[in-house]
Coordinates of C-alpha atoms in Angstrom, one line a residue:
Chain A
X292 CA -63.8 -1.3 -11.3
X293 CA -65.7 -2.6 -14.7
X294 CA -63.1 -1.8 -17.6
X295 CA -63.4 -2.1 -21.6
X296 CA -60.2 -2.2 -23.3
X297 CA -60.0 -0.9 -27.4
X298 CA -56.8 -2.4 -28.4
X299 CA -55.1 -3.9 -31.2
X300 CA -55.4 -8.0 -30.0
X301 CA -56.4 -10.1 -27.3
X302 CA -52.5 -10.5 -26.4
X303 CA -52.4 -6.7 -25.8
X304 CA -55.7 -7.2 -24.0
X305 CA -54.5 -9.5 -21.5
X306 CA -51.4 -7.0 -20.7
X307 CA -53.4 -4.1 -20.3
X308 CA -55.4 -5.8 -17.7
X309 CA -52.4 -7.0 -16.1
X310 CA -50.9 -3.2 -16.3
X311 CA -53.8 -1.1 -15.6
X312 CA -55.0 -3.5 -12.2
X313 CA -51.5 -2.2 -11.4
X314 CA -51.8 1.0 -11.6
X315 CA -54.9 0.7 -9.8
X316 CA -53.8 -1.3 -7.5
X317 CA -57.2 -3.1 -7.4
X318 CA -59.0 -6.5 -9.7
X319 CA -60.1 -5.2 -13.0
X320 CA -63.8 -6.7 -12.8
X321 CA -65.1 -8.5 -16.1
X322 CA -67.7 -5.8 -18.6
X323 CA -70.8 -7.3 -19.9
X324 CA -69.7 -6.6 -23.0
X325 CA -70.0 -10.0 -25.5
X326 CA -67.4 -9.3 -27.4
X327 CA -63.7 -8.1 -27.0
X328 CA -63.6 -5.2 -28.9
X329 CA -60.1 -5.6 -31.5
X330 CA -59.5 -2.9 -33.9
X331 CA -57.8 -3.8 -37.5
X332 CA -56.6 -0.3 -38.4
X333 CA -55.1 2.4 -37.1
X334 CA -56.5 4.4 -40.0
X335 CA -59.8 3.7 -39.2
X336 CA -59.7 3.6 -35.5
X337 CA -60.4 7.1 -34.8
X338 CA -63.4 6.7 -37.3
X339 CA -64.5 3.4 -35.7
X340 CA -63.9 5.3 -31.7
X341 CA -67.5 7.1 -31.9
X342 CA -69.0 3.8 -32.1
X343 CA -67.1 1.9 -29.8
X344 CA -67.7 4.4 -27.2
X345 CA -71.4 4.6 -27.6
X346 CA -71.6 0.8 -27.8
X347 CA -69.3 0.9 -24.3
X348 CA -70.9 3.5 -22.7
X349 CA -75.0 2.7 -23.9
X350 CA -75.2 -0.7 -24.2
X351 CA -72.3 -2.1 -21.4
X352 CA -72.3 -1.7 -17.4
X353 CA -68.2 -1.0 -18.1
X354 CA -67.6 2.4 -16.5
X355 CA -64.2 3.2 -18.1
X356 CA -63.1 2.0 -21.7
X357 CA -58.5 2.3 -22.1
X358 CA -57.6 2.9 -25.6
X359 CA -54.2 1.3 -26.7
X360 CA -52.9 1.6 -30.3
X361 CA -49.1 1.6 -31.2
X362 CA -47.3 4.6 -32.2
X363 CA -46.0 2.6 -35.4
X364 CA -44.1 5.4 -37.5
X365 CA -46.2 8.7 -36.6
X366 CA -44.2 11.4 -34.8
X367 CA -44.2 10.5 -31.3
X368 CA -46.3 13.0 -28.5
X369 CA -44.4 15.8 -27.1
X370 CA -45.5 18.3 -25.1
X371 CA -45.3 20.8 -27.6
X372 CA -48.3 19.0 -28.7
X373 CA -50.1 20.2 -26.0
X374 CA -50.2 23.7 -27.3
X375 CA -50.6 22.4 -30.9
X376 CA -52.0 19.8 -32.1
X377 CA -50.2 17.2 -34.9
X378 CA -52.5 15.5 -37.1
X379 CA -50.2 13.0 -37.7
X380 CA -49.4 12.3 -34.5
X381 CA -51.5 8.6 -32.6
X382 CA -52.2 10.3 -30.1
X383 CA -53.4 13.7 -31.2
X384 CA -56.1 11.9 -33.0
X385 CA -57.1 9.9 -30.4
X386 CA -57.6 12.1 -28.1
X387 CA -59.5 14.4 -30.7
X388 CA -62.3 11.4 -31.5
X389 CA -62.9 10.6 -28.2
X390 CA -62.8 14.0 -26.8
X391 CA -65.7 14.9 -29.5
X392 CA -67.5 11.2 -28.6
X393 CA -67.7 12.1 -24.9
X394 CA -68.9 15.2 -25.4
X395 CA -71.9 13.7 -27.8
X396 CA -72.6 11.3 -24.6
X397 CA -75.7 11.1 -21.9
X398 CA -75.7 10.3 -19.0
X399 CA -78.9 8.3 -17.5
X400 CA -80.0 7.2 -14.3
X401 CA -77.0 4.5 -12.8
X402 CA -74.7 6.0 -15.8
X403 CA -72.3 8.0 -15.2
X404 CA -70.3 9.5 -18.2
X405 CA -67.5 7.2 -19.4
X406 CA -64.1 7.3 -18.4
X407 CA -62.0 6.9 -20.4
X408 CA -58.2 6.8 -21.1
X409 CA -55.6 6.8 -24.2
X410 CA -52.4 4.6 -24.0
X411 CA -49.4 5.0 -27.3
X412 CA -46.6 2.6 -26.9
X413 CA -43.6 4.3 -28.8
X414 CA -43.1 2.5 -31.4
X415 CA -44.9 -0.8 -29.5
X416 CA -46.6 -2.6 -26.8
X417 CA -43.1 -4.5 -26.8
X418 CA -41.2 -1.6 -25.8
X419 CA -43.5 -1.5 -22.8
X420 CA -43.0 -5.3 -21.9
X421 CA -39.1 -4.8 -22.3
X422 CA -38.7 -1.9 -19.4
X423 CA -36.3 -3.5 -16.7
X424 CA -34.9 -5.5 -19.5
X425 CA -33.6 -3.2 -22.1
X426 CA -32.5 -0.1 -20.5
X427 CA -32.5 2.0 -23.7
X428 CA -36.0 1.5 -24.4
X429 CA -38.0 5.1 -23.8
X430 CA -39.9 7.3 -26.1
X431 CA -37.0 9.7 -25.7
X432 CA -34.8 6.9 -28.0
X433 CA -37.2 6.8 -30.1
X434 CA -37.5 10.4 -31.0
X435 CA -33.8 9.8 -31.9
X436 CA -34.2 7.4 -34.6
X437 CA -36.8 9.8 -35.8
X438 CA -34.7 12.4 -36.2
X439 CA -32.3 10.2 -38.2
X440 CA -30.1 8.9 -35.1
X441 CA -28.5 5.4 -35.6
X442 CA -30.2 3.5 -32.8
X443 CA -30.1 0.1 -31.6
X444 CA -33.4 -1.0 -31.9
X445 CA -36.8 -1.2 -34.1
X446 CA -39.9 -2.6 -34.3
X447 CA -38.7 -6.0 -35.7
X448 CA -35.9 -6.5 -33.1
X449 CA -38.4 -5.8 -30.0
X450 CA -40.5 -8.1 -31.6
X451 CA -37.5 -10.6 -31.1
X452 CA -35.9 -9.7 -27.9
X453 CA -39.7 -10.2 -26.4
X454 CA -40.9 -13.3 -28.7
X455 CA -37.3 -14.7 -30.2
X456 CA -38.9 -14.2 -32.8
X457 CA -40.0 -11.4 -35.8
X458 CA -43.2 -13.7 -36.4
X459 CA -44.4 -14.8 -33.3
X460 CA -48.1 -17.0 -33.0
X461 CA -50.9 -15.0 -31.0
X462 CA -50.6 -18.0 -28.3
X463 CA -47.1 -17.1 -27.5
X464 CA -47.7 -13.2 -27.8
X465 CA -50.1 -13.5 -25.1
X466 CA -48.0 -15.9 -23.2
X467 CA -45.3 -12.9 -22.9
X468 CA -47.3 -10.7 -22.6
X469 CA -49.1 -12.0 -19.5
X470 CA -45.5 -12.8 -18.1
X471 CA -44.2 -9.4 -18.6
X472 CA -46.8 -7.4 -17.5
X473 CA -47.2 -9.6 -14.5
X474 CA -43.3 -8.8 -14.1
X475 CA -43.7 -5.3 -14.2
X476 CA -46.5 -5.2 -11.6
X477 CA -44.5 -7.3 -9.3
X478 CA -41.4 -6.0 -9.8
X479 CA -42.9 -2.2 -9.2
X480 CA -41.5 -0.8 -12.6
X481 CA -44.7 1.0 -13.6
X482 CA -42.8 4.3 -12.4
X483 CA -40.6 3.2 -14.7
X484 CA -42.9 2.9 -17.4
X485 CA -44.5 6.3 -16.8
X486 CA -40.9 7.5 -16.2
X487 CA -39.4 6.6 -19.8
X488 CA -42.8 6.9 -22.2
X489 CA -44.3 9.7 -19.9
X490 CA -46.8 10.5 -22.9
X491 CA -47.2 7.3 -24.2
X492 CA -48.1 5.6 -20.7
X493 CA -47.5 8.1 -18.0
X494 CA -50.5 10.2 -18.8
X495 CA -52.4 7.0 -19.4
X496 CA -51.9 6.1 -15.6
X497 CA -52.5 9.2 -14.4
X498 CA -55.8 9.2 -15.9
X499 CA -56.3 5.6 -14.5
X500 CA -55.3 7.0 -10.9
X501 CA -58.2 10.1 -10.8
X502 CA -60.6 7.3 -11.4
X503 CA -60.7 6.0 -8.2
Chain B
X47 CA -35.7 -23.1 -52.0
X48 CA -37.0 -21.4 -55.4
X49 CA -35.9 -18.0 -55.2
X50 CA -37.4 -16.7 -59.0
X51 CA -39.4 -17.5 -61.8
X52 CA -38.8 -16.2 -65.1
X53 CA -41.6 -16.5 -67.3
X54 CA -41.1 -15.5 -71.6
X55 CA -44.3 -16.3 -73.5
X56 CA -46.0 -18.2 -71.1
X57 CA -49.7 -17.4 -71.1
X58 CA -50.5 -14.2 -70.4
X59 CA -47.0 -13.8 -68.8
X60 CA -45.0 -12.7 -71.7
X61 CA -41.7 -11.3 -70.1
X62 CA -42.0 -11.6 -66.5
X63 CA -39.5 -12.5 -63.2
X64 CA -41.7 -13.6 -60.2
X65 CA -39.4 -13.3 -57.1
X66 CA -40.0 -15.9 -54.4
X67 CA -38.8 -16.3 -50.9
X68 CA -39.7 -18.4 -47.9
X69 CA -43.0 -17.3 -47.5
X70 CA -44.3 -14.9 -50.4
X71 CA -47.4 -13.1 -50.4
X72 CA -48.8 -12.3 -54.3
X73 CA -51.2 -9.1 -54.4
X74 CA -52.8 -7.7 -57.4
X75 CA -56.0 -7.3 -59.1
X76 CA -57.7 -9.8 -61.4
X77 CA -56.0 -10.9 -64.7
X78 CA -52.5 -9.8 -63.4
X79 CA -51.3 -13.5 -63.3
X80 CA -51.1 -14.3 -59.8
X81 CA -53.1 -17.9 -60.5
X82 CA -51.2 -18.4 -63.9
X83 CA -47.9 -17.8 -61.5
X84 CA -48.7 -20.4 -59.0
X85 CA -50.9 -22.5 -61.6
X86 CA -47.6 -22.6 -63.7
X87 CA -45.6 -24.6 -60.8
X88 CA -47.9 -27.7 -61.5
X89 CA -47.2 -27.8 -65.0
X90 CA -43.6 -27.6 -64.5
X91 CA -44.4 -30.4 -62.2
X92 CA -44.8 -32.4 -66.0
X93 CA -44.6 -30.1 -68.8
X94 CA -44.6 -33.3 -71.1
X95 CA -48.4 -33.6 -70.6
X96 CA -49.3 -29.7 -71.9
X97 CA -48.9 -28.9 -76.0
X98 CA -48.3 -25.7 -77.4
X99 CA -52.1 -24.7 -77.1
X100 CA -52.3 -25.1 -73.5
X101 CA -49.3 -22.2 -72.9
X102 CA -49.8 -19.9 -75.5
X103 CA -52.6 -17.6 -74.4
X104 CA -55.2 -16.9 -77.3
X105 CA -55.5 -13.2 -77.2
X106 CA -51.9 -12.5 -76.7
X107 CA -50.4 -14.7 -79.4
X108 CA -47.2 -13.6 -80.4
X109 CA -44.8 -14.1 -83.3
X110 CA -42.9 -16.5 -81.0
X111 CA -42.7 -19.8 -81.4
X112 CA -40.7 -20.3 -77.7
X113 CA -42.1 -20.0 -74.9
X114 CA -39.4 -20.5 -71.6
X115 CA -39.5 -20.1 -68.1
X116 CA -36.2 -20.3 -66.0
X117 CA -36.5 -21.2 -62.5
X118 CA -33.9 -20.6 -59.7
X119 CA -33.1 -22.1 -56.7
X120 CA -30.6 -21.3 -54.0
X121 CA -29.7 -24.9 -53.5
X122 CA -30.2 -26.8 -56.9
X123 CA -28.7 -23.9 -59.1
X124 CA -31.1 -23.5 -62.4
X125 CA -33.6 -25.3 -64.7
X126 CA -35.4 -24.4 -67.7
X127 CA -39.1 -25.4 -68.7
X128 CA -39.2 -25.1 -72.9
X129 CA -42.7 -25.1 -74.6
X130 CA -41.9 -24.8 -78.4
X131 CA -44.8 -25.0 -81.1
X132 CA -42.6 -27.4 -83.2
X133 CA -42.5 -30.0 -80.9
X134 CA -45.4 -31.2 -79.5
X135 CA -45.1 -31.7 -75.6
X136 CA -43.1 -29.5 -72.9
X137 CA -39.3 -30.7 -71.4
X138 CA -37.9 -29.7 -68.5
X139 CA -34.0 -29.3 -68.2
X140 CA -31.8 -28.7 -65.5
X141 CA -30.4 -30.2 -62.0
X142 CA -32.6 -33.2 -61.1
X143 CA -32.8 -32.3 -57.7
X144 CA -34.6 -29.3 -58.4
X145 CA -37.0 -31.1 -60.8
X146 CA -37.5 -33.3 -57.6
X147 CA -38.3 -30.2 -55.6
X148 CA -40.7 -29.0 -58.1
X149 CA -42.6 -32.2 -58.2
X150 CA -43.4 -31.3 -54.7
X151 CA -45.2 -28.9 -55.1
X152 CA -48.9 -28.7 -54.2
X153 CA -51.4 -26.0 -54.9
X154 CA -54.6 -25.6 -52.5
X155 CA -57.7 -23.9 -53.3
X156 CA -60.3 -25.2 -50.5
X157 CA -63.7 -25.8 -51.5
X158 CA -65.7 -26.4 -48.5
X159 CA -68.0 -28.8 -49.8
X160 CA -65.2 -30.9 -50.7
X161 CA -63.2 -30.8 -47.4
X162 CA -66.1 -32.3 -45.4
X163 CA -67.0 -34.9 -48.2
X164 CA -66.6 -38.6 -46.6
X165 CA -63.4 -40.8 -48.2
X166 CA -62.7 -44.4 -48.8
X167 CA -60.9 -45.8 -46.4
X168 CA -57.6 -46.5 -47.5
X169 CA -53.8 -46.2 -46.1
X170 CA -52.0 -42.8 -47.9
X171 CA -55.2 -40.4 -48.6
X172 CA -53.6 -36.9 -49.4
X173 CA -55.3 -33.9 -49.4
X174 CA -56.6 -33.1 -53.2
X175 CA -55.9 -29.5 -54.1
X176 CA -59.9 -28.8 -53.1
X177 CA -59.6 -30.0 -49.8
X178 CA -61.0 -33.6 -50.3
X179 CA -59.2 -36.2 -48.6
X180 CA -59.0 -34.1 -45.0
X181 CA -60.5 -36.9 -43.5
X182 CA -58.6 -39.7 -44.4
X183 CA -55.6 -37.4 -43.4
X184 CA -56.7 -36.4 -40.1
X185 CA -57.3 -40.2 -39.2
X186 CA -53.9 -41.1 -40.4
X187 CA -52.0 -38.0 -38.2
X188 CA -54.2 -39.4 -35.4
X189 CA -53.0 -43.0 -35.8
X190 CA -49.1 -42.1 -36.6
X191 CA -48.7 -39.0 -34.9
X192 CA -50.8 -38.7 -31.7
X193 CA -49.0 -36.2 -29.9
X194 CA -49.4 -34.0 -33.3
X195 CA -52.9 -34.8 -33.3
X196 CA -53.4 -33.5 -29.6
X197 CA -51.6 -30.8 -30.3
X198 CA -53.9 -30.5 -33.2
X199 CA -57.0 -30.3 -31.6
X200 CA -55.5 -27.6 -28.9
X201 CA -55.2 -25.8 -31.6
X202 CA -58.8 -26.0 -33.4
X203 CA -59.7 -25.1 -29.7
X204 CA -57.9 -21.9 -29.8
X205 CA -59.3 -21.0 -33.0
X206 CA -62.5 -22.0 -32.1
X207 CA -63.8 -21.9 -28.6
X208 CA -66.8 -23.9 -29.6
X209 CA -64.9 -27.2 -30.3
X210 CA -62.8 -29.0 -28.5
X211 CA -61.9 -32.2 -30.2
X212 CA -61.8 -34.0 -33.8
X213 CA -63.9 -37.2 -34.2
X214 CA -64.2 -40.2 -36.5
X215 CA -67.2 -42.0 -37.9
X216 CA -67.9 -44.3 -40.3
X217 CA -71.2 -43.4 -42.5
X218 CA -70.9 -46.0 -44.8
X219 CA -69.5 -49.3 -45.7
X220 CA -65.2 -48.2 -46.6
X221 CA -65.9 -44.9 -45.6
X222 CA -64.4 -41.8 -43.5
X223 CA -65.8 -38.7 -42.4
X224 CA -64.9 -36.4 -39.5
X225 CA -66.5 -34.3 -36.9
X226 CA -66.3 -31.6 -34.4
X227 CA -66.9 -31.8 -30.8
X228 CA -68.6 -28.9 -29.1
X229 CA -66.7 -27.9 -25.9
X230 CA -70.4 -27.1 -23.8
X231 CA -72.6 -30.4 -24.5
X232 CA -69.9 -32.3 -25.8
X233 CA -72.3 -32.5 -29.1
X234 CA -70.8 -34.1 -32.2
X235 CA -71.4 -32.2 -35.3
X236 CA -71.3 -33.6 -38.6
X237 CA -68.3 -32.1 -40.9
X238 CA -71.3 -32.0 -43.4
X239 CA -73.2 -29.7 -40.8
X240 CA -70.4 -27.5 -40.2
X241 CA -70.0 -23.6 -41.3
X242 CA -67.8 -23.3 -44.3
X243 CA -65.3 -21.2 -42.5
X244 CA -64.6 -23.9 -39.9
X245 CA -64.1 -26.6 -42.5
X246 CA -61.7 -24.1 -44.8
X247 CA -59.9 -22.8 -41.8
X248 CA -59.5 -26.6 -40.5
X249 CA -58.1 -27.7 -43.7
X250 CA -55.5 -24.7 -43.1
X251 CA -54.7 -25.7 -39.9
X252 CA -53.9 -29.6 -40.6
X253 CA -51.7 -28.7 -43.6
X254 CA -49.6 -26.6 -41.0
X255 CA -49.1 -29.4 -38.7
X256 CA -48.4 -32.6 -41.0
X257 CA -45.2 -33.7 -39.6
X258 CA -44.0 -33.8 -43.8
X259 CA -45.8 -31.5 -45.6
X260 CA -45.0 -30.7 -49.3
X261 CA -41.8 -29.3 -50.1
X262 CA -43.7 -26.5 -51.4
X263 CA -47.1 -25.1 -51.5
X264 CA -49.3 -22.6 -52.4
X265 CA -52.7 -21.2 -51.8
X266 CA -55.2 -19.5 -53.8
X267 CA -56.8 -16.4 -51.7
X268 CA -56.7 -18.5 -48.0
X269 CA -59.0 -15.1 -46.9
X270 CA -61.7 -16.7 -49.0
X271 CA -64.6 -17.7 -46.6
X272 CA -62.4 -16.8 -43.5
X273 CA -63.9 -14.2 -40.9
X274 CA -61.4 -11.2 -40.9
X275 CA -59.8 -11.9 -37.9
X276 CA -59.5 -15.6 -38.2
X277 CA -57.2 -14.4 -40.7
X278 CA -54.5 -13.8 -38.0
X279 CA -54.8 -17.5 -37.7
X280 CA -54.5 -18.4 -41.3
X281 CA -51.1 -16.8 -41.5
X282 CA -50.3 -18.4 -38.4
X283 CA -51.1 -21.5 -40.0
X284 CA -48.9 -20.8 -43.4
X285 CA -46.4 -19.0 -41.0
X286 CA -45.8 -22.4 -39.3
X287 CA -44.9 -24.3 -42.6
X288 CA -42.5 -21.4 -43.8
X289 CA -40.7 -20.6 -40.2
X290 CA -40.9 -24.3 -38.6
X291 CA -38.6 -22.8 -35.7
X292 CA -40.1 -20.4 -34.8
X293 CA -43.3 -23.2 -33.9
X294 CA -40.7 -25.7 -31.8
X295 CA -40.9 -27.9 -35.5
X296 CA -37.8 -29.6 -36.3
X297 CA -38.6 -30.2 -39.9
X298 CA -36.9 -28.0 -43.0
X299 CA -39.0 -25.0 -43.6
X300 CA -41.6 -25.3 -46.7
X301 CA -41.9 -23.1 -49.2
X302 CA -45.3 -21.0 -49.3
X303 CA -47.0 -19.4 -52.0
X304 CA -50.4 -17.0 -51.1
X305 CA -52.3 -14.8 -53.5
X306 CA -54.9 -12.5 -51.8
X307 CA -57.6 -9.8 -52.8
X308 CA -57.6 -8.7 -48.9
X309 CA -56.4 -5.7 -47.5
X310 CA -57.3 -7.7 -43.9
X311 CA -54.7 -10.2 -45.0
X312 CA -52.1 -8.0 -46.3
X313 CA -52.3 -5.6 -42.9
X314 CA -50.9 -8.6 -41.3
X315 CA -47.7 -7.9 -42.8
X316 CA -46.9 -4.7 -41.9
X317 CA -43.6 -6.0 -40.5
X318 CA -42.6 -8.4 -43.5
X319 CA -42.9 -6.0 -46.1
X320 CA -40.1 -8.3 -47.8
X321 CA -42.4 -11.3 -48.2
X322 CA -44.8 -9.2 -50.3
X323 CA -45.4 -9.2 -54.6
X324 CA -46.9 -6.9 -56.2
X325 CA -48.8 -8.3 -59.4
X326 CA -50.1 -5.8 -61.8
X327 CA -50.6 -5.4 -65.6
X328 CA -49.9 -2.5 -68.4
X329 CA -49.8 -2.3 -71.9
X330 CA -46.7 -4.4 -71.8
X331 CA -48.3 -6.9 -69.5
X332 CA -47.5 -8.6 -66.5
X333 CA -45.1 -7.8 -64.0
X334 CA -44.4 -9.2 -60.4
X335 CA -42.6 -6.5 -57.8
X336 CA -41.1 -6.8 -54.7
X337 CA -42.5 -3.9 -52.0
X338 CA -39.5 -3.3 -50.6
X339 CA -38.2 -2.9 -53.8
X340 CA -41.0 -0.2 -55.2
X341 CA -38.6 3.6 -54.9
X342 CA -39.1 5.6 -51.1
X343 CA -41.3 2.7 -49.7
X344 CA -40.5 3.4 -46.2
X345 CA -42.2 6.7 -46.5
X346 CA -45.1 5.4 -48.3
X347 CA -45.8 3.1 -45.6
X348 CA -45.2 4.9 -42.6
X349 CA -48.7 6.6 -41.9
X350 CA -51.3 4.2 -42.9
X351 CA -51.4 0.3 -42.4
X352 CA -50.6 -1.5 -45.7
X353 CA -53.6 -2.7 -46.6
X354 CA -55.1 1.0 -46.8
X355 CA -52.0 2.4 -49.0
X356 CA -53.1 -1.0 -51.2
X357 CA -56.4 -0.5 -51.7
X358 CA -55.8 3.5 -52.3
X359 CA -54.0 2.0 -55.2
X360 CA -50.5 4.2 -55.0
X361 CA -48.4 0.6 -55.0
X362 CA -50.6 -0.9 -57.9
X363 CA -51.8 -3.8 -58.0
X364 CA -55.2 -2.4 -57.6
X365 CA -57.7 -2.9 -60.8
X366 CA -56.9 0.5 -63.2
X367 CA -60.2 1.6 -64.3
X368 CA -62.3 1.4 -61.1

């Protein structure tokens, strides 16, 4: 299948491939698409979606785009969300752009309409990386320091437990993050993924899975 | 390690405390003093060669006749740099080994046509404050340091897919230039040919891996003439003198100075809010702030990337009247 991925660097890129080819259980083929497509803010991003779909969907052969931006410090998705919406929340807003992108879109002959599917690590894409490794990383935990919990972990310290370091280069993010995506594929823990950011990632794979 | 600057009638800083850590990222709008800030650090460097003149600034000329800036350091305790308008040069006071520190110190403001600019050949070519010099000192990291030099080039390549390797020629009689290979063709492209955002960004990138690079440094706007998100790799670069470990350097970390207009530069620090100075300007003039230290930051910052909240002007350092 011919993805795009929207994400937040070419590090986060090469994990999402990893990830997704899991969950699909199939190659990720290469888009015609010249350039990767790297967003620089999460302000702008649900501004900057409309285009990036058109651009995917018009002027690619991809036939899915996956969306990946980190949760940072918004609330993270709940289910109550379903029912009502929270501006604030990464995922409320994505879902809003792209649902009113898609519904702008054509289809033309050999084009069907785009898939496409949102991904929110809670409060990172190292949280994801460190599933297997730190048992207390979930979205759940999260919510707890949120609410003003004590907990044992922020965005800083994944940075470290994954890199060693707070300031890692891109060449070593993307070193870890080939390793431990291709560790999580192997090692099956994608249920786990789904299991402990069941927003964040779960509903991400599902999407992935009605694809095929 | 020079943790802060206190500057009393010194140009347009008239009562000011710069705070300075490993790596320290100045932002502010024009005229708030960032360039007199990191400007200042290469007087102190000899204050005997400036006169009153030079450190009083014309349109804010006070009744003072004293003009002193106290430096700290966590290592070399304190000195004192005294301008007076009785006598007629600068002095500098205080531990020695901080006045050796100081006389480290190098400021860089790239000028592209100056980095690709041929140079005598000669042992000991630094890099000049513009740039000039880069290829005298990339032939002497290939000669001394090879494996550097390698490691050098694997780098360029990462940053730019298009080259894969730094060349020498000789265009005239004692002189030095360099030039890029291209990675398809294996072309060689004169440094006089190439964009001015592969020269800057190159001159970035050979600072960082000098195997003894100036105790301390600074650079003026590093996001000029730099594609956005070659920026990433420019902090990389400055990263790499300030946080040697982190890069598998054994060297002592260097102490790095940045001013920047760019809210591309300053999202990149959305996790080091501590290495961030606010510069900005009132009625009373000048002041220098630490983020982390502005009241209920963490709420300020938690819905928008930094460079946003910046530019929207609610941390200052944003021009007043615009």
């Amino acid at each position: 299948m011919k993805i795009a991925f929207f994400s937040e660097s070419v590090a986060d890129e090469s994990a999402l491939k990893i990830l997704v080819s899991g969950i699909l259980q199939e190659e990720i083929e290469e888009t015609d698409l010249p350039n990767k497509l790297i967003y620089r803010s999460c302000t702008h991003l649900d501004k900057d979606l409309p285009a990036v779909i058109n651009a995917v969907h018009y002027n690619s052969n991809a036939e899915a785009l996956i969306v990946v931006s980190d949760s940072d410090d918004t609330p993270v998705h709940i289910n109550d969300h379903e029912e009502n919406e929270n501006e604030k929340c990464r995922l409320c807003q994505l879902r809003k752009a792209i649902e009113k992108s898609l519904s702008k879109l054509q289809t033309f002959e050999g084009k069907n309409l785009l898939k496409v599917a949102i991904g929110v690590p809670v409060p990172a894409i190292e949280a994801w990386y460190l599933i297997g490794i730190n048992p207390q990383v979930s979205s759940n935990y999260w919510i707890r320091f949120q609410n003003g919990e004590k907990i044992r972990y922020d965005r800083q310290k994944l940075k470290e437990q994954v890199y060693g370091t707070a300031r890692p280069s891109l060449k070593l993010e993307t070193e870890r993050a080939i390793e431990e995506s291709t560790r999580i594929v192997e090692n099956e823990l994608i249920e786990d993924l789904e299991t402990n950011f069941p927003q964040g990632f779960g509903k991400m794979a599902d999407e992935v899975r009605n694809w095929k | 390690m020079i943790t802060s600057i206190h500057y009393k009638n010194f140009k347009a800083l008239q009562d000011a405390t710069l705070p300075l850590g490993r790596f320290t990222l100045i932002v502010g709008a024009n005229g708030t003093g960032k360039s007199t800030a990191v400007k200042s650090l290469e007087m102190f460097k000899s204050p005997a060669r400036y006169l009153w003149n030079d450190i009083i600034s014309k349109s804010l000329i006070s009744n003072d006749s004293l003009s002193t800036v106290d430096i700290e350091s966590d290592r070399f305790g304190n000195a004192k740099v005294q301008f007076s308008q009785t006598s007629h040069k600068g002095s500098f006071s205080g531990n020695p080994n901080l006045e050796k520190l100081i006389i480290e110190f190098r400021l860089f403001s790239f000028d592209s046509s100056k980095i690709s600019a041929p140079v005598p050949i000669q042992a000991n070519t630094i890099l000049e404050e513009s740039g000039r010099g880069l290829a005298g000192v990339l032939d002497q990291l290939r000669d001394s340091e090879p494996e550097r030099f390698e490691e050098l080039n694997a780098e360029l390549n990462r940053w730019f897919y298009e080259y894969d390797r730094i060349l020498f020629e000789v265009p005239a009689d004692g002189q030095k230039s360099f030039l890029l290979r291209t990675t398809v063709g294996k072309h060689k492209i004169k440094a006089s040919e190439l964009s001015d955002g592969t020269l800057l960004a190159l001159a970035y990138l050979t600072i960082a891996y000098l195997p003894n690079p100036p105790k301390i440094v600074a650079f003026e706007e590093p996001e000029k003439g730099i594609h956005p998100r070659l920026l990433r790799n420019i902090q990389e670069a400055m990263y790499r003198l300030a946080y040697p470990e982190n890069y598998g350097e054994k060297r002592e970390p260097i102490q790095v100075i940045a001013t920047t207009h760019s809210p591309y530069l300053l999202d990149l620090f959305k996790d080091n809010p501590e290495e961030i100075v606010i510069s900005s300007k009132d009625e009373k003039g000048v002041h220098f702030e630490r983020l982390i230290d502005k009241p209920h930051i963490k709420e300020i910052l938690q819905d928008a990337p930094l460079g946003e909240i910046w530019y929207s002007g609610v941390l200052g350092g944003v021009p007043a009247h615009i």
